[in-house]
Coordinates of C-alpha atoms and ligand atoms in Angstrom, one line a residue:
M1 CA -16.4 -25.4 25.5
K2 CA -17.6 -28.9 25.2
I3 CA -15.1 -31.6 26.3
C4 CA -15.5 -35.3 25.8
V5 CA -13.4 -37.5 28.1
T6 CA -13.0 -41.2 27.4
V7 CA -13.0 -43.3 30.5
K8 CA -12.5 -47.0 31.0
Q9 CA -13.6 -49.3 33.8
V10 CA -10.7 -51.5 34.8
P11 CA -10.1 -54.3 37.3
D12 CA -8.8 -52.7 40.5
P13 CA -5.0 -52.6 39.9
N14 CA -4.4 -53.1 43.6
L15 CA -5.8 -56.6 43.4
P16 CA -4.1 -59.6 41.5
M17 CA -5.1 -59.6 37.8
Q18 CA -6.7 -62.8 36.5
V19 CA -6.9 -63.9 32.9
D20 CA -9.4 -66.5 31.6
P21 CA -7.1 -69.2 30.0
A22 CA -9.8 -70.1 27.5
T23 CA -10.7 -66.7 26.1
H24 CA -7.4 -64.9 27.0
R25 CA -9.5 -62.0 28.3
L26 CA -9.2 -60.3 31.7
V27 CA -11.6 -61.7 34.3
R28 CA -13.7 -58.6 35.1
N29 CA -15.5 -58.8 38.5
P30 CA -17.8 -55.8 38.7
D31 CA -17.3 -55.6 42.5
Q32 CA -13.6 -55.3 42.0
S33 CA -13.6 -52.8 39.0
I34 CA -13.1 -49.1 39.2
L35 CA -12.7 -46.0 37.1
D36 CA -9.2 -46.3 35.6
P37 CA -7.0 -44.1 37.9
A38 CA -5.3 -43.0 34.6
D39 CA -8.5 -41.5 33.3
E40 CA -9.1 -39.5 36.5
Y41 CA -6.4 -37.1 35.2
G42 CA -8.3 -36.6 32.0
V43 CA -11.5 -35.9 34.0
E44 CA -9.7 -33.4 36.2
T45 CA -8.1 -31.7 33.3
A46 CA -11.5 -31.3 31.6
L47 CA -13.2 -30.0 34.8
R48 CA -10.5 -27.4 35.3
L49 CA -10.8 -26.2 31.6
V50 CA -14.6 -25.9 31.9
E51 CA -14.3 -24.1 35.3
E52 CA -12.1 -21.6 33.5
H53 CA -13.9 -21.2 30.2
G54 CA -17.4 -22.5 30.8
G55 CA -19.1 -25.4 29.0
E56 CA -19.7 -29.0 29.8
V57 CA -17.8 -32.2 30.4
V58 CA -19.2 -35.4 28.8
V59 CA -17.7 -38.7 29.9
I60 CA -17.9 -41.7 27.5
S61 CA -17.1 -45.3 28.1
M62 CA -17.4 -48.5 26.2
G63 CA -17.9 -51.6 28.3
P64 CA -20.4 -53.9 30.0
P65 CA -23.4 -52.4 31.8
T66 CA -21.4 -52.3 35.0
A67 CA -19.1 -49.7 33.4
A68 CA -21.9 -47.3 34.5
D69 CA -20.2 -47.3 38.0
A70 CA -17.0 -45.8 36.5
L71 CA -19.1 -43.1 34.7
R72 CA -20.9 -42.3 38.0
R73 CA -17.6 -41.8 39.7
A74 CA -16.5 -39.4 37.0
M75 CA -19.8 -37.5 37.4
A76 CA -19.3 -37.5 41.1
M77 CA -16.0 -35.7 40.4
G78 CA -18.0 -33.1 38.5
A79 CA -18.6 -34.3 34.9
D80 CA -22.1 -33.2 33.6
R81 CA -23.3 -36.2 31.8
A82 CA -22.3 -39.6 30.6
I83 CA -22.7 -41.9 27.6
L84 CA -22.2 -45.7 27.9
I85 CA -21.6 -47.7 24.8
T86 CA -22.7 -51.2 25.6
D87 CA -23.7 -54.2 23.5
E88 CA -22.9 -57.9 23.6
A89 CA -21.6 -57.6 20.0
L90 CA -18.8 -55.3 21.3
A91 CA -17.3 -58.0 23.6
G92 CA -13.8 -58.9 22.5
S93 CA -13.1 -55.6 20.8
D94 CA -9.5 -54.8 20.1
A95 CA -8.1 -51.2 20.3
R96 CA -9.2 -50.4 16.8
A97 CA -12.8 -51.6 17.3
T98 CA -12.9 -49.7 20.7
A99 CA -11.8 -46.5 18.9
R100 CA -14.3 -47.0 16.2
A101 CA -17.2 -47.3 18.7
L102 CA -16.0 -44.3 20.7
A103 CA -15.5 -42.2 17.5
A104 CA -19.1 -42.9 16.5
V105 CA -20.4 -41.3 19.6
I106 CA -17.9 -38.5 19.8
R107 CA -18.6 -37.5 16.2
D108 CA -22.2 -36.9 17.1
E109 CA -21.2 -34.8 20.1
Q110 CA -19.0 -32.5 18.1
P111 CA -16.8 -31.5 21.1
D112 CA -14.1 -28.8 21.0
L113 CA -11.7 -31.2 22.8
V114 CA -11.4 -34.9 23.4
I115 CA -9.3 -36.0 26.3
C116 CA -7.9 -39.5 26.9
A117 CA -5.2 -41.0 29.2
I118 CA -2.0 -42.1 27.5
E119 CA -2.7 -45.8 28.2
A120 CA -5.2 -47.8 30.2
T121 CA -4.1 -49.5 33.4
D122 CA -5.3 -53.0 32.3
A123 CA -4.8 -53.8 28.6
Y124 CA -2.0 -51.1 28.1
T125 CA -1.9 -50.9 24.3
G126 CA -1.9 -47.1 24.3
M127 CA -3.4 -47.3 20.8
V128 CA -7.0 -46.1 21.4
P129 CA -6.3 -42.3 21.5
G130 CA -4.2 -42.3 18.2
M131 CA -6.8 -44.4 16.4
L132 CA -9.6 -42.2 17.8
A133 CA -7.8 -39.0 16.5
E134 CA -7.5 -40.7 13.1
F135 CA -11.2 -41.8 12.9
L136 CA -12.3 -38.2 14.0
D137 CA -9.7 -36.5 11.7
L138 CA -8.4 -34.5 14.7
P139 CA -4.9 -33.2 15.4
Q140 CA -3.5 -35.0 18.5
L141 CA -1.4 -33.5 21.2
T142 CA 0.0 -36.4 23.3
F143 CA 1.7 -36.9 26.7
A144 CA 0.7 -33.4 27.9
R145 CA 1.8 -32.4 31.4
Q146 CA 0.3 -28.9 31.1
V147 CA -2.5 -27.5 29.0
A148 CA -4.0 -24.0 28.3
V149 CA -6.8 -22.9 26.0
E150 CA -7.2 -19.4 24.6
G151 CA -9.9 -18.9 22.1
Q152 CA -9.7 -21.6 19.5
T153 CA -6.0 -22.3 20.3
I154 CA -4.8 -25.1 22.6
T155 CA -1.2 -25.1 23.9
V156 CA 0.4 -28.0 25.7
H157 CA 3.8 -28.7 27.4
R158 CA 5.2 -32.2 27.0
D159 CA 8.5 -33.6 28.2
I160 CA 10.9 -35.3 25.8
E161 CA 14.4 -36.6 26.6
G162 CA 16.2 -33.6 28.2
A163 CA 13.8 -30.9 27.0
T164 CA 10.2 -29.7 27.2
Q165 CA 8.3 -29.2 23.9
V166 CA 5.6 -26.6 23.6
L167 CA 3.0 -27.6 21.0
Q168 CA 0.0 -25.7 19.6
A169 CA -3.0 -26.7 17.6
Q170 CA -6.4 -25.3 16.7
L171 CA -9.5 -26.8 18.3
P172 CA -11.1 -29.2 17.8
A173 CA -8.3 -31.5 18.9
L174 CA -7.5 -34.6 20.8
L175 CA -5.3 -34.5 23.9
T176 CA -3.7 -37.3 25.9
V177 CA -2.6 -36.5 29.5
T178 CA 0.0 -37.8 31.9
A179 CA -0.2 -38.1 35.6
S180 CA 1.7 -34.8 36.0
I181 CA -1.1 -32.7 34.6
A182 CA -3.2 -32.2 37.7
E183 CA -4.0 -34.0 41.0
P184 CA -7.5 -35.5 40.5
R185 CA -10.0 -34.2 43.0
Y186 CA -11.7 -36.6 45.4
P187 CA -15.5 -36.7 44.9
S188 CA -17.3 -34.8 47.6
F189 CA -20.4 -36.2 49.3
K190 CA -22.5 -33.5 47.5
G191 CA -20.9 -34.7 44.2
V192 CA -21.7 -38.3 44.9
M193 CA -25.4 -37.4 45.6
A194 CA -25.6 -35.2 42.5
A195 CA -24.1 -37.9 40.3
K196 CA -27.0 -40.2 41.2
R197 CA -29.3 -37.8 39.4
K198 CA -27.1 -37.1 36.3
P199 CA -28.1 -38.9 33.1
I200 CA -26.2 -41.9 31.6
D201 CA -27.3 -42.3 28.0
E202 CA -26.9 -45.9 26.9
R203 CA -26.1 -46.7 23.2
D204 CA -26.1 -50.0 21.5
L205 CA -24.6 -51.0 18.2
A206 CA -27.8 -50.0 16.3
A207 CA -27.7 -46.5 17.8
L208 CA -24.1 -46.1 16.8
G209 CA -24.9 -47.1 13.2
L210 CA -22.0 -49.6 13.1
E211 CA -22.1 -53.0 11.4
A212 CA -21.6 -55.9 13.9
G213 CA -18.7 -57.3 11.9
T214 CA -16.6 -54.1 12.3
V215 CA -16.4 -54.2 16.1
G216 CA -16.2 -56.9 18.9
A217 CA -14.3 -60.1 18.4
A218 CA -15.6 -60.3 14.8
G219 CA -14.1 -57.0 13.9
A220 CA -10.8 -57.4 15.8
A221 CA -7.7 -57.2 13.5
E222 CA -5.5 -58.7 16.3
R223 CA -5.8 -62.0 18.0
V224 CA -4.4 -62.7 21.5
L225 CA -2.7 -66.1 20.9
A226 CA -1.5 -66.7 24.4
V227 CA -1.3 -65.2 27.9
E228 CA 1.4 -66.6 30.1
E229 CA 1.9 -66.0 33.8
V230 CA 5.1 -64.3 34.7
R231 CA 7.2 -66.7 36.8
E232 CA 8.1 -65.1 40.1
E233 CA 11.9 -65.3 40.7
K234 CA 12.7 -66.3 44.3
Q235 CA 14.6 -63.6 46.1
G236 CA 18.3 -64.3 46.6
Q237 CA 19.9 -64.4 50.1
M238 CA 22.8 -62.1 50.7
V239 CA 25.6 -63.2 53.0
T240 CA 28.0 -60.6 54.1
D241 CA 31.5 -61.6 55.3
D242 CA 33.0 -60.0 58.3
G243 CA 36.4 -60.3 56.8
A244 CA 37.3 -63.2 59.1
G245 CA 35.5 -65.9 57.0
S246 CA 32.2 -65.8 58.8
S247 CA 30.4 -66.2 55.5
V248 CA 31.8 -69.8 55.0
E249 CA 29.8 -71.0 58.0
A250 CA 26.7 -69.3 56.8
I251 CA 27.0 -70.7 53.3
V252 CA 27.7 -74.3 54.5
A253 CA 24.7 -74.0 56.8
F254 CA 22.5 -72.9 53.9
L255 CA 23.8 -75.8 51.6
E256 CA 23.1 -78.3 54.4
R257 CA 19.6 -76.9 54.8
I258 CA 18.7 -77.4 51.2
Q259 CA 20.4 -80.8 51.4
V260 CA 23.1 -80.1 48.8
V261 CA 25.9 -81.1 51.1
Ligands
FAD1 C1 -8.5 -59.7 20.2 C2 -8.6 -58.8 21.4 C3 -9.7 -59.0 22.2 C4 -9.9 -58.2 23.3 N1 -10.9 -58.3 24.1 C5 -11.1 -57.4 25.1 C6 -12.3 -57.5 26.0 O1 -13.1 -58.4 25.8 N2 -12.4 -56.6 27.0 C7 -11.5 -55.6 27.2 O2 -11.6 -54.8 28.1 N3 -10.4 -55.6 26.4 C8 -10.2 -56.4 25.4 N4 -9.1 -56.4 24.6 C9 -8.1 -55.4 24.9 C10 -8.6 -54.2 24.1 O3 -7.7 -53.9 23.1 C11 -8.7 -53.0 25.1 O4 -9.5 -53.3 26.2 C12 -9.4 -51.9 24.5 O5 -9.5 -52.0 23.1 C13 -8.6 -50.7 24.8 O6 -7.3 -50.9 24.7 P1 -6.4 -50.5 25.9 O7 -7.0 -50.8 27.2 O8 -5.1 -51.0 25.6 O9 -6.5 -48.9 25.8 P2 -5.4 -47.8 25.7 O10 -5.1 -47.5 24.3 O11 -4.2 -48.2 26.5 O12 -6.2 -46.7 26.4 C14 -5.9 -45.3 26.3 C15 -7.1 -44.5 26.7 O13 -8.1 -44.7 25.8 C16 -9.4 -44.7 26.4 N5 -10.0 -46.0 26.3 C17 -9.5 -47.2 26.1 N6 -10.5 -48.1 26.1 C18 -11.6 -47.5 26.4 C19 -13.0 -47.9 26.7 N7 -13.3 -49.2 26.5 N8 -13.9 -47.0 26.9 C20 -13.6 -45.7 27.1 N9 -12.3 -45.2 26.9 C21 -11.4 -46.1 26.6 C22 -9.1 -44.3 27.8 O14 -9.1 -42.9 28.0 C23 -7.7 -44.9 28.0 O15 -7.1 -44.4 29.2 C24 -8.9 -57.2 23.6 C25 -7.8 -57.1 22.7 C26 -7.6 -57.9 21.6 C27 -6.4 -57.7 20.8

């Protein structure tokens, strides 16, 4: 079976996130960007299905040229090849434009299964997979924590409030996976070396056959009006009384320190 996995390069979530106040876009430093950890679950799921049934895993990303690093990481995990959609005209894409660009490539690939994470770790809209399924006219099985394929039938388990749902669809289909689906493998040294030789096929807007006005900032149906920093609340100080009024002394000392009394 052929599986396409969408993967995004995101700023390292362990580092403080910065937003450009003029453009309202995330500041993306290539040296501090990584394969979205959420997408590693999609790559792992695809690798396990292909190990069981045969086939190939194609990882696809839309982003600046540096997003190739995220694709290499996915190939070091074991993906067979990669496609990078990159073009200046794609900058500023909203979720719909992102899905439109990804769909153009995936349509040509004609996979049996498309796998996405439920939401990206940076922009967090969670809208790309649903829009992608709509553009590709595929049934979508969301929030899967377990998946099995038998012939042309895909079965997933997903958790809802107080119960587990078991869903089935016919391939081709689109699947979104949660972090419970499988522990992503760590790339081996052999995998890292092999990934250097695996192909990354770069596509620009012309290759996708998309009009410039339908993607990028020009094609965005949403506008980010403002990005405001969350004000950090100062942590309170707890004073515990010993039952004999010891807290009074502590509170008075505190009020004196901040010059209230
Ligand atoms: C007006 C506007 C301008 C924006 N400009 C930018 C910008 O310049 N740069 C930017 O990064 N974001 C920009 N964004 C945010 C943009 O919506 C998202 O980066 C992008 O469209 C995907 O949305 P998300 O990250 O919320 O994806 P989600 O829907 O949360 O992602 C779910 C899954 O979809 C897949 N996916 C999502 N994005 C990609 C991708 N690019 N490549 C491959 N797979 C993907 C992944 O599997 C991901 O885990 C902008 C948003 C708006 C509204």
